[in-house]
XYZ file of C-alpha atoms in Angstrom:
104
model
C -98.636 15.539 -267.319
C -97.261 13.137 -269.931
C -99.452 14.654 -272.638
C -98.181 18.137 -271.756
C -94.604 16.870 -272.066
C -95.493 15.309 -275.398
C -97.080 18.470 -276.818
C -94.074 20.572 -275.804
C -91.734 17.889 -277.172
C -93.483 18.261 -280.534
C -93.290 22.051 -280.384
C -89.571 21.935 -279.575
C -89.118 19.565 -282.497
C -90.483 22.351 -284.675
C -87.939 24.721 -283.091
C -85.190 22.249 -283.956
C -86.390 22.028 -287.549
C -86.467 25.819 -287.760
C -82.845 25.800 -286.566
C -81.994 23.196 -289.208
C -83.585 25.378 -291.871
C -81.646 28.401 -290.604
C -78.402 26.409 -290.812
C -79.066 25.663 -294.481
C -79.547 29.388 -295.105
C -76.828 30.844 -292.864
C -74.271 28.889 -290.922
C -73.800 30.885 -287.738
C -73.763 30.184 -283.997
C -77.371 31.335 -283.492
C -78.698 28.839 -286.031
C -76.738 25.970 -284.491
C -77.875 26.924 -280.970
C -81.546 27.006 -282.036
C -81.107 23.613 -283.718
C -79.317 21.937 -280.801
C -81.453 23.405 -278.013
C -84.677 22.694 -279.905
C -83.890 19.050 -280.527
C -82.314 18.499 -277.087
C -85.435 19.856 -275.385
C -87.636 17.865 -277.738
C -85.942 14.527 -277.069
C -85.768 15.194 -273.322
C -89.480 15.977 -273.097
C -90.311 13.014 -275.338
C -88.432 10.716 -272.965
C -90.401 12.128 -270.015
C -93.675 11.539 -271.894
C -92.687 7.983 -272.767
C -92.341 7.125 -269.080
C -96.140 6.815 -268.902
C -97.357 6.767 -272.528
C -96.949 3.828 -274.912
C -93.888 4.268 -277.112
C -95.762 3.911 -280.420
C -98.409 6.443 -279.476
C -95.931 8.955 -278.066
C -93.639 8.696 -281.078
C -96.474 8.945 -283.610
C -97.959 12.028 -281.959
C -94.535 13.627 -281.505
C -93.741 13.221 -285.195
C -97.251 14.369 -286.124
C -96.887 17.595 -284.157
C -93.462 18.124 -285.699
C -94.668 17.378 -289.215
C -97.710 19.624 -289.103
C -95.942 22.331 -287.103
C -93.006 22.420 -289.495
C -95.390 22.507 -292.452
C -97.272 25.450 -290.975
C -94.044 27.326 -290.185
C -92.942 26.737 -293.779
C -96.212 28.133 -295.091
C -96.391 31.111 -292.730
C -92.748 32.198 -292.600
C -90.945 30.738 -295.615
C -93.525 31.131 -298.366
C -93.939 27.418 -299.013
C -96.893 26.099 -300.989
C -100.265 26.180 -299.261
C -102.277 24.257 -301.798
C -105.338 22.351 -300.633
C -103.732 18.922 -300.997
C -100.946 19.856 -298.613
C -103.419 21.231 -296.071
C -105.598 18.116 -296.478
C -102.742 15.750 -295.697
C -101.629 17.859 -292.723
C -105.191 17.593 -291.450
C -105.035 13.833 -291.919
C -101.853 13.682 -289.825
C -103.552 15.721 -287.103
C -106.693 13.590 -287.174
C -104.565 10.442 -286.901
C -102.842 11.892 -283.830
C -106.198 12.713 -282.240
C -107.403 9.199 -283.081
C -104.379 7.711 -281.339
C -105.105 9.829 -278.267
C -108.751 8.727 -278.220
C -107.999 5.022 -278.483
C -104.897 4.824 -276.275
């Protein structure tokens, strides 16, 4: 169950980052709500995951999901660069997260 919490914590981190990006574009209540709810859910689920997972592993995977997820959202929805170097390094972040899971 801890890994499920951790995956959803990472996904909600992406929601929080989307809210942060919306705030930079348009400061309205909807943007702030998306930001606050996304990060509140993310930190809550991360704390649940850390009850049974090692802190370093949980935090590294949480940030990895957030980093790659935010990068993909930027590419798909905000027209950010999708050059091969960027994709390569996102893949390296993902492979590091999988490696942590395998050896934890």
